[in-house]
PDB file of C-alpha atoms in Angstrom:
ATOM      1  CA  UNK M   1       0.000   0.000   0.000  1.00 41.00           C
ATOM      2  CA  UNK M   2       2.091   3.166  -0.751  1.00 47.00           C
ATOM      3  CA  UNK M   3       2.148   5.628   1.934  1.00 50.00           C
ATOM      4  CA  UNK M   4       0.069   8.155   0.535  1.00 50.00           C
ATOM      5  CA  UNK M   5      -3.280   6.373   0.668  1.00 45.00           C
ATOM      6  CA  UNK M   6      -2.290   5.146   4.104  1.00 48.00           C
ATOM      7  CA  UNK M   7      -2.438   8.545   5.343  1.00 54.00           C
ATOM      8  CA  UNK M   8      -5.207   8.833   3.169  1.00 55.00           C
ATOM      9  CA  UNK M   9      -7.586   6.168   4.384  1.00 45.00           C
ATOM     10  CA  UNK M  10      -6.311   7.506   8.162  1.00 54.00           C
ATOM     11  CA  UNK M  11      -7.617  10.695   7.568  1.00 49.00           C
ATOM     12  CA  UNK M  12     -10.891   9.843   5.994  1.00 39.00           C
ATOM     13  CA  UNK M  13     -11.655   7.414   9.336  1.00 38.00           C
ATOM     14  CA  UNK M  14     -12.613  10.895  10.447  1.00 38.00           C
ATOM     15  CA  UNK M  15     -15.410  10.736   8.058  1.00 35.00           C
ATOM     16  CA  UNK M  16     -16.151   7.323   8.788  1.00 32.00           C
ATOM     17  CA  UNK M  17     -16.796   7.819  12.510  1.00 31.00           C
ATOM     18  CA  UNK M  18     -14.469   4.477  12.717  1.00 27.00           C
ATOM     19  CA  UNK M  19     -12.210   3.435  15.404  1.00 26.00           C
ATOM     20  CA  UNK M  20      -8.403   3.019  14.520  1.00 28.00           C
ATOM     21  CA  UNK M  21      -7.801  -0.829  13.941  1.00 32.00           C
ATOM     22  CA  UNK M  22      -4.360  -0.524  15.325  1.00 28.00           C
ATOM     23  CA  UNK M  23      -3.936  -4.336  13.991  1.00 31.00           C
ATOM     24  CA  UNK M  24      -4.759  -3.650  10.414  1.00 33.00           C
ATOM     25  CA  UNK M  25      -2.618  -0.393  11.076  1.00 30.00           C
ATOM     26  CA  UNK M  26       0.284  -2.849  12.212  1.00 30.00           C
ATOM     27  CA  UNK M  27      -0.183  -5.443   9.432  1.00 35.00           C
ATOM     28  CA  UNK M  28      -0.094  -2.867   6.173  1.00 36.00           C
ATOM     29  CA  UNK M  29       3.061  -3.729   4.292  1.00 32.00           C
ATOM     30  CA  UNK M  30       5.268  -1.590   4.957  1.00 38.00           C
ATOM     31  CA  UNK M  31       7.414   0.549   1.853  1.00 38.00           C
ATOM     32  CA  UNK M  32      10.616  -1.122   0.502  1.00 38.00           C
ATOM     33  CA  UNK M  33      13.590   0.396   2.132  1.00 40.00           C
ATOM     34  CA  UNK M  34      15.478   2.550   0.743  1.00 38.00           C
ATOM     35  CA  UNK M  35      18.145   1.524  -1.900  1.00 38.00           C
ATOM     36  CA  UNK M  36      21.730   0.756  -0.797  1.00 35.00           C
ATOM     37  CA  UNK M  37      23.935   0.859  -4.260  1.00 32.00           C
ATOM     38  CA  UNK M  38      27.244   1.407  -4.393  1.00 35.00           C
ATOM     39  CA  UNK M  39      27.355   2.073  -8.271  1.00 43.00           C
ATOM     40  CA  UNK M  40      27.804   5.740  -9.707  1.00 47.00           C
ATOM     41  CA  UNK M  41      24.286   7.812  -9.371  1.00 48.00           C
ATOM     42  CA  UNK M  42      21.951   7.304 -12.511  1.00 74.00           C
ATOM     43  CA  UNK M  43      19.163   9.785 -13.145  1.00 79.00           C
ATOM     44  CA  UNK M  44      16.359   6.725 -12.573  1.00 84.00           C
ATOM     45  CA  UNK M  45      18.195   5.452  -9.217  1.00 86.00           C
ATOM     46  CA  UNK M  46      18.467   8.272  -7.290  1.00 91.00           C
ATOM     47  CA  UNK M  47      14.575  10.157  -8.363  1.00 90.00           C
ATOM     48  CA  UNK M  48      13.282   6.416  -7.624  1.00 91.00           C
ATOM     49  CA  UNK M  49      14.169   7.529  -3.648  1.00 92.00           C
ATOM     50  CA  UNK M  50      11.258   9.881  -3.870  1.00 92.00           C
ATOM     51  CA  UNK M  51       9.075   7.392  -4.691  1.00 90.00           C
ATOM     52  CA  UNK M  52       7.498   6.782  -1.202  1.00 89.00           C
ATOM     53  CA  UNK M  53       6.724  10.126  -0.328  1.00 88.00           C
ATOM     54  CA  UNK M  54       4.627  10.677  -3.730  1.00 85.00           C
ATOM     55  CA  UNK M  55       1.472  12.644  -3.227  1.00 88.00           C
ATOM     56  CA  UNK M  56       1.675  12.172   0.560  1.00 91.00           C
ATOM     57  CA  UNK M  57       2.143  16.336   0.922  1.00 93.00           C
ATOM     58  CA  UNK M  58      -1.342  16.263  -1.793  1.00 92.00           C
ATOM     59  CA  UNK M  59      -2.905  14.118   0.403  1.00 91.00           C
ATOM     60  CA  UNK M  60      -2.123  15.447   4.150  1.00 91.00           C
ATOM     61  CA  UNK M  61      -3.066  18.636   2.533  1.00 93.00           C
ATOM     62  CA  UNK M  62      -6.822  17.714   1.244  1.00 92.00           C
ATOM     63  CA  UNK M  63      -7.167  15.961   4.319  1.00 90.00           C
ATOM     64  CA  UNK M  64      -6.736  18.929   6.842  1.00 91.00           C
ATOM     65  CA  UNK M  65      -8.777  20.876   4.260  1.00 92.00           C
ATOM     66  CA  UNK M  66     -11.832  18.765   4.527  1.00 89.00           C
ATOM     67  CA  UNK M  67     -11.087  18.807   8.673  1.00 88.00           C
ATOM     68  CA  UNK M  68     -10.615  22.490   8.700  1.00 89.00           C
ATOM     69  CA  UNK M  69     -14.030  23.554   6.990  1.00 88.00           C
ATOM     70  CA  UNK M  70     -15.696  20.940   9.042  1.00 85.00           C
ATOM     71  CA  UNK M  71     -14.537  22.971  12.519  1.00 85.00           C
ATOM     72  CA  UNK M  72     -15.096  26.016  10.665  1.00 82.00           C
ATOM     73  CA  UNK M  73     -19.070  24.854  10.297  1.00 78.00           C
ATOM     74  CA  UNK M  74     -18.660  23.734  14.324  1.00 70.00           C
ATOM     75  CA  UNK M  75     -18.279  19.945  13.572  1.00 58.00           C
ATOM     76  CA  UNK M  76     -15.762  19.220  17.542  1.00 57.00           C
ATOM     77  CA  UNK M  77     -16.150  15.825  18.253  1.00 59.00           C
ATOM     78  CA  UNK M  78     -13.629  15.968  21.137  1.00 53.00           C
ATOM     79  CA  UNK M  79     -12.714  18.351  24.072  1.00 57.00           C
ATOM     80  CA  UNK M  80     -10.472  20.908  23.241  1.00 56.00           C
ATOM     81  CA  UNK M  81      -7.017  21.016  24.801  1.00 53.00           C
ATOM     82  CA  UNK M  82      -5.872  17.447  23.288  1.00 59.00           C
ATOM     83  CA  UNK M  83      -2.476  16.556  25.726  1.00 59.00           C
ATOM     84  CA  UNK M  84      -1.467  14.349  22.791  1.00 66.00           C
ATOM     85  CA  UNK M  85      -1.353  17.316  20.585  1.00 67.00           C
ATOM     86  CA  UNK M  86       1.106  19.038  22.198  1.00 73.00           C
ATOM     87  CA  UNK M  87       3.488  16.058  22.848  1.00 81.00           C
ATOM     88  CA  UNK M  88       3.288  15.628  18.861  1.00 85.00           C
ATOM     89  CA  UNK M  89       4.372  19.427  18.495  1.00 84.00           C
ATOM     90  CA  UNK M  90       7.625  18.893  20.954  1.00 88.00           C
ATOM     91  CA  UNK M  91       8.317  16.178  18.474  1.00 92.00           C
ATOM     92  CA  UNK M  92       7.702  17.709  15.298  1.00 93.00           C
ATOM     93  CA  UNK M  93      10.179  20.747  16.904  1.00 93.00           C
ATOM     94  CA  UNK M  94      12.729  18.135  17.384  1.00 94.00           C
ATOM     95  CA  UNK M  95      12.406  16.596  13.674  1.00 96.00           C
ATOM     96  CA  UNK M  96      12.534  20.307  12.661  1.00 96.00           C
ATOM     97  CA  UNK M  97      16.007  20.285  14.486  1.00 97.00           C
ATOM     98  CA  UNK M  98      17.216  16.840  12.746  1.00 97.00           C
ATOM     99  CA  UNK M  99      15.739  17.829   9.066  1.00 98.00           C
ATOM    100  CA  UNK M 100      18.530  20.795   9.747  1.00 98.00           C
ATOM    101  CA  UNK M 101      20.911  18.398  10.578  1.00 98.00           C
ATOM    102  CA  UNK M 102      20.134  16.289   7.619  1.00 98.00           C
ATOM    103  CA  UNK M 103      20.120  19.648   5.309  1.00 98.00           C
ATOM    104  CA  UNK M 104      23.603  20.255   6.855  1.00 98.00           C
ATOM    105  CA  UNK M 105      24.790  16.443   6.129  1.00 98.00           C
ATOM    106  CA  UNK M 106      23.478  16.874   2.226  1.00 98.00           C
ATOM    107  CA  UNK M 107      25.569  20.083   1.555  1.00 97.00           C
ATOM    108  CA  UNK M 108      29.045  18.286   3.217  1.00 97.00           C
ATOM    109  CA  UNK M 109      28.326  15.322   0.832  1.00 96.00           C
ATOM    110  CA  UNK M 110      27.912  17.877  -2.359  1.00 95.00           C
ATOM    111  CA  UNK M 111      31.082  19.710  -1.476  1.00 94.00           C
ATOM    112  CA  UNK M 112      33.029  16.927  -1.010  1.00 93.00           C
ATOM    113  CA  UNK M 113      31.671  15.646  -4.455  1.00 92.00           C
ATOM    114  CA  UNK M 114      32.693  19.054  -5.930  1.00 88.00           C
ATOM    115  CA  UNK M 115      36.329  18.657  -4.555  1.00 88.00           C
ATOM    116  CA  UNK M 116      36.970  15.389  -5.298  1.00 85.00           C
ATOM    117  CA  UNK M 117      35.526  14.652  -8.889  1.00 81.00           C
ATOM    118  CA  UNK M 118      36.628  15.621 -12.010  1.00 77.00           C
ATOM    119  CA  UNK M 119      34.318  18.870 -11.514  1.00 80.00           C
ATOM    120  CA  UNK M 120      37.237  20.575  -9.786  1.00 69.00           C
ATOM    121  CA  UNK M 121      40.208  18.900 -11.389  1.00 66.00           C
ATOM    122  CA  UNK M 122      38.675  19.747 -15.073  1.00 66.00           C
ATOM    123  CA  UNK M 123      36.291  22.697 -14.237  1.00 68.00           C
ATOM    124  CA  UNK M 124      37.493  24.499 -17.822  1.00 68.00           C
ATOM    125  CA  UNK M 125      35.154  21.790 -19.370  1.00 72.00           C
ATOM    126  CA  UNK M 126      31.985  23.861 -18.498  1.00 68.00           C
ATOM    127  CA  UNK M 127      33.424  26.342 -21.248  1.00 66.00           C
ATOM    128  CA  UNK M 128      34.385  23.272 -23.718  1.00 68.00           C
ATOM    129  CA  UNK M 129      31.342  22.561 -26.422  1.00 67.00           C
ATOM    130  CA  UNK M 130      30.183  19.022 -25.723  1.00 64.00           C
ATOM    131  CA  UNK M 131      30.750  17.963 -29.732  1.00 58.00           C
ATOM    132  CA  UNK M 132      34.199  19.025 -29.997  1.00 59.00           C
ATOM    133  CA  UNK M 133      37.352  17.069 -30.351  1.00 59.00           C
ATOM    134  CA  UNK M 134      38.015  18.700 -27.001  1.00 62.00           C
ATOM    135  CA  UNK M 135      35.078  18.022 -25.763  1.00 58.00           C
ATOM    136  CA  UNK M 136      35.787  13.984 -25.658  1.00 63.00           C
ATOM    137  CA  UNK M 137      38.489  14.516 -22.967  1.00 63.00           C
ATOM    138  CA  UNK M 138      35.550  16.209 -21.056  1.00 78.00           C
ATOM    139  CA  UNK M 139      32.893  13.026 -20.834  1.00 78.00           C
ATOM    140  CA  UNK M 140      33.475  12.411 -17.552  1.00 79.00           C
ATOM    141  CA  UNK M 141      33.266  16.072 -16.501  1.00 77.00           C
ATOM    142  CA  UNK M 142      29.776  16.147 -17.600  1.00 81.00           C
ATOM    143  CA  UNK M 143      28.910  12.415 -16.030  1.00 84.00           C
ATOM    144  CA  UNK M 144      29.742  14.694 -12.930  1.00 86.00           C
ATOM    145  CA  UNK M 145      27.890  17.300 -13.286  1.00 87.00           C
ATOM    146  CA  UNK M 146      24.771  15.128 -14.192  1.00 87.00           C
ATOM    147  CA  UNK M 147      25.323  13.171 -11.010  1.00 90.00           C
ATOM    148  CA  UNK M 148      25.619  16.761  -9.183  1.00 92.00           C
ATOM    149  CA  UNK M 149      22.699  18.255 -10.668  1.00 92.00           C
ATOM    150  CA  UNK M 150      20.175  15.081 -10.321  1.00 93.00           C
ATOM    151  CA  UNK M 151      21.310  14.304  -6.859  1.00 95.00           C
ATOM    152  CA  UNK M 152      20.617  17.846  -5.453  1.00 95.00           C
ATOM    153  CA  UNK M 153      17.926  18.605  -7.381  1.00 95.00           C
ATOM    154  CA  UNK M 154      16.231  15.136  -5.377  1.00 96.00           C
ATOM    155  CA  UNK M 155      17.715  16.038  -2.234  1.00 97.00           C
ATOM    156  CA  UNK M 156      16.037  19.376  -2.333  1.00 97.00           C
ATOM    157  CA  UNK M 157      12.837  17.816  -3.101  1.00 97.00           C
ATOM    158  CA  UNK M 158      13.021  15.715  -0.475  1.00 97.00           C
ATOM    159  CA  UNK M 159      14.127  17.777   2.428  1.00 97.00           C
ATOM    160  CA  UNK M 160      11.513  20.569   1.012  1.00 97.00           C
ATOM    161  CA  UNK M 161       8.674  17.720   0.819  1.00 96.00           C
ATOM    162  CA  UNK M 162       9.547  16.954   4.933  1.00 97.00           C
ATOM    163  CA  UNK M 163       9.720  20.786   5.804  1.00 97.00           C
ATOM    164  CA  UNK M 164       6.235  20.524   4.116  1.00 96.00           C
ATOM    165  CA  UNK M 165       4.962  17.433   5.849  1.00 96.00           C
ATOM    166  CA  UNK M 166       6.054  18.542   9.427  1.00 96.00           C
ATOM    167  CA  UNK M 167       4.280  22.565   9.230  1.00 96.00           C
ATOM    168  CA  UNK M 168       1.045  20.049   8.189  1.00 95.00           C
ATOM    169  CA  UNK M 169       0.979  18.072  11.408  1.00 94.00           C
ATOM    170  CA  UNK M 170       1.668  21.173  13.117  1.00 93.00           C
ATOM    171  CA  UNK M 171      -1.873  22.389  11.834  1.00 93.00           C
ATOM    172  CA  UNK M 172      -3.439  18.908  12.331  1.00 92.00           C
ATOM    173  CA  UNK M 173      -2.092  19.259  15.594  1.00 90.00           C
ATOM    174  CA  UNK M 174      -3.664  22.234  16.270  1.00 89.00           C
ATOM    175  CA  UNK M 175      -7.100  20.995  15.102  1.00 88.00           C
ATOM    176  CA  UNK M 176      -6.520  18.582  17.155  1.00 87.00           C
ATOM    177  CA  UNK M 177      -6.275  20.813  20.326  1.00 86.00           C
ATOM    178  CA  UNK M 178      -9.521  22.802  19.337  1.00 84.00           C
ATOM    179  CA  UNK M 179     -11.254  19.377  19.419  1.00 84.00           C
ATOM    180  CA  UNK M 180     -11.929  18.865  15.590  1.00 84.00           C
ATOM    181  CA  UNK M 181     -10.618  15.530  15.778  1.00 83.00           C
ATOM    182  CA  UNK M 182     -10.294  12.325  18.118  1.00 83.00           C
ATOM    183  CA  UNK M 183      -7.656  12.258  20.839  1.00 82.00           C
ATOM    184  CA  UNK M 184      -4.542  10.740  19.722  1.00 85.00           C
ATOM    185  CA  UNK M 185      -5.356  11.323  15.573  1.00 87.00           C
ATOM    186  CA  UNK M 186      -2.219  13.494  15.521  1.00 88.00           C
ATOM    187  CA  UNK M 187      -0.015  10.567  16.932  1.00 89.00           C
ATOM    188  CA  UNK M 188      -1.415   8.053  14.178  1.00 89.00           C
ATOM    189  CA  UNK M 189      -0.382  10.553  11.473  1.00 90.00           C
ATOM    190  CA  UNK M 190       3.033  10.784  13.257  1.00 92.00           C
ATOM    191  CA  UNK M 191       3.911   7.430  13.824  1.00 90.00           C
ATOM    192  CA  UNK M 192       2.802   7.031   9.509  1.00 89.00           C
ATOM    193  CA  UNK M 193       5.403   9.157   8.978  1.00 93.00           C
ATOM    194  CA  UNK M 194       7.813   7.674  11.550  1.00 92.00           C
ATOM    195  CA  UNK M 195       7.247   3.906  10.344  1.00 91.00           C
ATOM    196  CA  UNK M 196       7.159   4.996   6.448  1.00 89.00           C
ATOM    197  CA  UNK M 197       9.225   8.290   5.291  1.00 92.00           C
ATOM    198  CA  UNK M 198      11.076   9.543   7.730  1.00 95.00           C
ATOM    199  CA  UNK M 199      13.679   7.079   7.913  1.00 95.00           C
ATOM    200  CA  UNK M 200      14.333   7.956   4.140  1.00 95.00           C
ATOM    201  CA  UNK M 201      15.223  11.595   5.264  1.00 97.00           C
ATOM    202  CA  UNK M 202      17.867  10.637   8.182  1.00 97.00           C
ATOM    203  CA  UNK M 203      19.269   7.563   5.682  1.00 96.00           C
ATOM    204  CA  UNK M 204      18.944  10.114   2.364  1.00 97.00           C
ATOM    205  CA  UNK M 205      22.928  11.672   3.378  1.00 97.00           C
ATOM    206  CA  UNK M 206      24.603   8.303   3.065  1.00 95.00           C
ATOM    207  CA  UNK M 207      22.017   7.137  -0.074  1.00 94.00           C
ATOM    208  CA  UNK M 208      23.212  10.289  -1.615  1.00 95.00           C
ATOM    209  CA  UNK M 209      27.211  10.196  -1.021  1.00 94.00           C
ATOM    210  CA  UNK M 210      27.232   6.345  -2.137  1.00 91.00           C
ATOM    211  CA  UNK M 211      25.624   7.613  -5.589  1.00 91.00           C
ATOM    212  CA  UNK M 212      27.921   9.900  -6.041  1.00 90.00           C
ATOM    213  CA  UNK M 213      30.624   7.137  -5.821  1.00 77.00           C
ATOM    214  CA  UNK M 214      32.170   9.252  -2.547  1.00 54.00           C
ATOM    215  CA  UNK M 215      31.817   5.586  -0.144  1.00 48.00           C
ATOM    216  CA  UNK M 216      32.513   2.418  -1.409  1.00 43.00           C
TER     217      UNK M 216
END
Protein backbone atom coordinates (compact mmCIF):
# COMPACT_ATOMS: atom_id res chain seq x y z
CA UNK A 1 0.00 0.00 0.00
CA UNK A 2 2.09 3.17 -0.75
CA UNK A 3 2.15 5.63 1.93
CA UNK A 4 0.07 8.15 0.54
CA UNK A 5 -3.28 6.37 0.67
CA UNK A 6 -2.29 5.15 4.10
CA UNK A 7 -2.44 8.54 5.34
CA UNK A 8 -5.21 8.83 3.17
CA UNK A 9 -7.59 6.17 4.38
CA UNK A 10 -6.31 7.51 8.16
CA UNK A 11 -7.62 10.69 7.57
CA UNK A 12 -10.89 9.84 5.99
CA UNK A 13 -11.66 7.41 9.34
CA UNK A 14 -12.61 10.90 10.45
CA UNK A 15 -15.41 10.74 8.06
CA UNK A 16 -16.15 7.32 8.79
CA UNK A 17 -16.80 7.82 12.51
CA UNK A 18 -14.47 4.48 12.72
CA UNK A 19 -12.21 3.43 15.40
CA UNK A 20 -8.40 3.02 14.52
CA UNK A 21 -7.80 -0.83 13.94
CA UNK A 22 -4.36 -0.52 15.32
CA UNK A 23 -3.94 -4.34 13.99
CA UNK A 24 -4.76 -3.65 10.41
CA UNK A 25 -2.62 -0.39 11.08
CA UNK A 26 0.28 -2.85 12.21
CA UNK A 27 -0.18 -5.44 9.43
CA UNK A 28 -0.09 -2.87 6.17
CA UNK A 29 3.06 -3.73 4.29
CA UNK A 30 5.27 -1.59 4.96
CA UNK A 31 7.41 0.55 1.85
CA UNK A 32 10.62 -1.12 0.50
CA UNK A 33 13.59 0.40 2.13
CA UNK A 34 15.48 2.55 0.74
CA UNK A 35 18.14 1.52 -1.90
CA UNK A 36 21.73 0.76 -0.80
CA UNK A 37 23.93 0.86 -4.26
CA UNK A 38 27.24 1.41 -4.39
CA UNK A 39 27.36 2.07 -8.27
CA UNK A 40 27.80 5.74 -9.71
CA UNK A 41 24.29 7.81 -9.37
CA UNK A 42 21.95 7.30 -12.51
CA UNK A 43 19.16 9.79 -13.14
CA UNK A 44 16.36 6.73 -12.57
CA UNK A 45 18.19 5.45 -9.22
CA UNK A 46 18.47 8.27 -7.29
CA UNK A 47 14.57 10.16 -8.36
CA UNK A 48 13.28 6.42 -7.62
CA UNK A 49 14.17 7.53 -3.65
CA UNK A 50 11.26 9.88 -3.87
CA UNK A 51 9.08 7.39 -4.69
CA UNK A 52 7.50 6.78 -1.20
CA UNK A 53 6.72 10.13 -0.33
CA UNK A 54 4.63 10.68 -3.73
CA UNK A 55 1.47 12.64 -3.23
CA UNK A 56 1.67 12.17 0.56
CA UNK A 57 2.14 16.34 0.92
CA UNK A 58 -1.34 16.26 -1.79
CA UNK A 59 -2.91 14.12 0.40
CA UNK A 60 -2.12 15.45 4.15
CA UNK A 61 -3.07 18.64 2.53
CA UNK A 62 -6.82 17.71 1.24
CA UNK A 63 -7.17 15.96 4.32
CA UNK A 64 -6.74 18.93 6.84
CA UNK A 65 -8.78 20.88 4.26
CA UNK A 66 -11.83 18.76 4.53
CA UNK A 67 -11.09 18.81 8.67
CA UNK A 68 -10.62 22.49 8.70
CA UNK A 69 -14.03 23.55 6.99
CA UNK A 70 -15.70 20.94 9.04
CA UNK A 71 -14.54 22.97 12.52
CA UNK A 72 -15.10 26.02 10.66
CA UNK A 73 -19.07 24.85 10.30
CA UNK A 74 -18.66 23.73 14.32
CA UNK A 75 -18.28 19.94 13.57
CA UNK A 76 -15.76 19.22 17.54
CA UNK A 77 -16.15 15.82 18.25
CA UNK A 78 -13.63 15.97 21.14
CA UNK A 79 -12.71 18.35 24.07
CA UNK A 80 -10.47 20.91 23.24
CA UNK A 81 -7.02 21.02 24.80
CA UNK A 82 -5.87 17.45 23.29
CA UNK A 83 -2.48 16.56 25.73
CA UNK A 84 -1.47 14.35 22.79
CA UNK A 85 -1.35 17.32 20.59
CA UNK A 86 1.11 19.04 22.20
CA UNK A 87 3.49 16.06 22.85
CA UNK A 88 3.29 15.63 18.86
CA UNK A 89 4.37 19.43 18.50
CA UNK A 90 7.62 18.89 20.95
CA UNK A 91 8.32 16.18 18.47
CA UNK A 92 7.70 17.71 15.30
CA UNK A 93 10.18 20.75 16.90
CA UNK A 94 12.73 18.13 17.38
CA UNK A 95 12.41 16.60 13.67
CA UNK A 96 12.53 20.31 12.66
CA UNK A 97 16.01 20.29 14.49
CA UNK A 98 17.22 16.84 12.75
CA UNK A 99 15.74 17.83 9.07
CA UNK A 100 18.53 20.79 9.75
CA UNK A 101 20.91 18.40 10.58
CA UNK A 102 20.13 16.29 7.62
CA UNK A 103 20.12 19.65 5.31
CA UNK A 104 23.60 20.26 6.86
CA UNK A 105 24.79 16.44 6.13
CA UNK A 106 23.48 16.87 2.23
CA UNK A 107 25.57 20.08 1.56
CA UNK A 108 29.04 18.29 3.22
CA UNK A 109 28.33 15.32 0.83
CA UNK A 110 27.91 17.88 -2.36
CA UNK A 111 31.08 19.71 -1.48
CA UNK A 112 33.03 16.93 -1.01
CA UNK A 113 31.67 15.65 -4.45
CA UNK A 114 32.69 19.05 -5.93
CA UNK A 115 36.33 18.66 -4.55
CA UNK A 116 36.97 15.39 -5.30
CA UNK A 117 35.53 14.65 -8.89
CA UNK A 118 36.63 15.62 -12.01
CA UNK A 119 34.32 18.87 -11.51
CA UNK A 120 37.24 20.58 -9.79
CA UNK A 121 40.21 18.90 -11.39
CA UNK A 122 38.67 19.75 -15.07
CA UNK A 123 36.29 22.70 -14.24
CA UNK A 124 37.49 24.50 -17.82
CA UNK A 125 35.15 21.79 -19.37
CA UNK A 126 31.99 23.86 -18.50
CA UNK A 127 33.42 26.34 -21.25
CA UNK A 128 34.38 23.27 -23.72
CA UNK A 129 31.34 22.56 -26.42
CA UNK A 130 30.18 19.02 -25.72
CA UNK A 131 30.75 17.96 -29.73
CA UNK A 132 34.20 19.03 -30.00
CA UNK A 133 37.35 17.07 -30.35
CA UNK A 134 38.02 18.70 -27.00
CA UNK A 135 35.08 18.02 -25.76
CA UNK A 136 35.79 13.98 -25.66
CA UNK A 137 38.49 14.52 -22.97
CA UNK A 138 35.55 16.21 -21.06
CA UNK A 139 32.89 13.03 -20.83
CA UNK A 140 33.47 12.41 -17.55
CA UNK A 141 33.27 16.07 -16.50
CA UNK A 142 29.78 16.15 -17.60
CA UNK A 143 28.91 12.41 -16.03
CA UNK A 144 29.74 14.69 -12.93
CA UNK A 145 27.89 17.30 -13.29
CA UNK A 146 24.77 15.13 -14.19
CA UNK A 147 25.32 13.17 -11.01
CA UNK A 148 25.62 16.76 -9.18
CA UNK A 149 22.70 18.26 -10.67
CA UNK A 150 20.18 15.08 -10.32
CA UNK A 151 21.31 14.30 -6.86
CA UNK A 152 20.62 17.85 -5.45
CA UNK A 153 17.93 18.61 -7.38
CA UNK A 154 16.23 15.14 -5.38
CA UNK A 155 17.72 16.04 -2.23
CA UNK A 156 16.04 19.38 -2.33
CA UNK A 157 12.84 17.82 -3.10
CA UNK A 158 13.02 15.71 -0.48
CA UNK A 159 14.13 17.78 2.43
CA UNK A 160 11.51 20.57 1.01
CA UNK A 161 8.67 17.72 0.82
CA UNK A 162 9.55 16.95 4.93
CA UNK A 163 9.72 20.79 5.80
CA UNK A 164 6.23 20.52 4.12
CA UNK A 165 4.96 17.43 5.85
CA UNK A 166 6.05 18.54 9.43
CA UNK A 167 4.28 22.56 9.23
CA UNK A 168 1.05 20.05 8.19
CA UNK A 169 0.98 18.07 11.41
CA UNK A 170 1.67 21.17 13.12
CA UNK A 171 -1.87 22.39 11.83
CA UNK A 172 -3.44 18.91 12.33
CA UNK A 173 -2.09 19.26 15.59
CA UNK A 174 -3.66 22.23 16.27
CA UNK A 175 -7.10 21.00 15.10
CA UNK A 176 -6.52 18.58 17.16
CA UNK A 177 -6.27 20.81 20.33
CA UNK A 178 -9.52 22.80 19.34
CA UNK A 179 -11.25 19.38 19.42
CA UNK A 180 -11.93 18.86 15.59
CA UNK A 181 -10.62 15.53 15.78
CA UNK A 182 -10.29 12.32 18.12
CA UNK A 183 -7.66 12.26 20.84
CA UNK A 184 -4.54 10.74 19.72
CA UNK A 185 -5.36 11.32 15.57
CA UNK A 186 -2.22 13.49 15.52
CA UNK A 187 -0.02 10.57 16.93
CA UNK A 188 -1.42 8.05 14.18
CA UNK A 189 -0.38 10.55 11.47
CA UNK A 190 3.03 10.78 13.26
CA UNK A 191 3.91 7.43 13.82
CA UNK A 192 2.80 7.03 9.51
CA UNK A 193 5.40 9.16 8.98
CA UNK A 194 7.81 7.67 11.55
CA UNK A 195 7.25 3.91 10.34
CA UNK A 196 7.16 5.00 6.45
CA UNK A 197 9.23 8.29 5.29
CA UNK A 198 11.08 9.54 7.73
CA UNK A 199 13.68 7.08 7.91
CA UNK A 200 14.33 7.96 4.14
CA UNK A 201 15.22 11.59 5.26
CA UNK A 202 17.87 10.64 8.18
CA UNK A 203 19.27 7.56 5.68
CA UNK A 204 18.94 10.11 2.36
CA UNK A 205 22.93 11.67 3.38
CA UNK A 206 24.60 8.30 3.06
CA UNK A 207 22.02 7.14 -0.07
CA UNK A 208 23.21 10.29 -1.62
CA UNK A 209 27.21 10.20 -1.02
CA UNK A 210 27.23 6.34 -2.14
CA UNK A 211 25.62 7.61 -5.59
CA UNK A 212 27.92 9.90 -6.04
CA UNK A 213 30.62 7.14 -5.82
CA UNK A 214 32.17 9.25 -2.55
CA UNK A 215 31.82 5.59 -0.14
CA UNK A 216 32.51 2.42 -1.41
Amino acid sequence: MRPGWLLRITVTLFWAQATFNESAWAAASPVPPAPSLFSPASSQTVEAYLLPTQQVVQELQSGFNRLNRMCTYGAFISQPGSPSSDLITLQLNSSRDQLLDVQSQIRSVLAEFRQKSSLSSANFCRFVPEFSLIGMACQAYRQDANKLATVTRVAEQLTAEAAARINLYEKYAQLEARGCTRAGFVNKLWQTEQTLLWPLVVQSPGFFKRQLSLEK
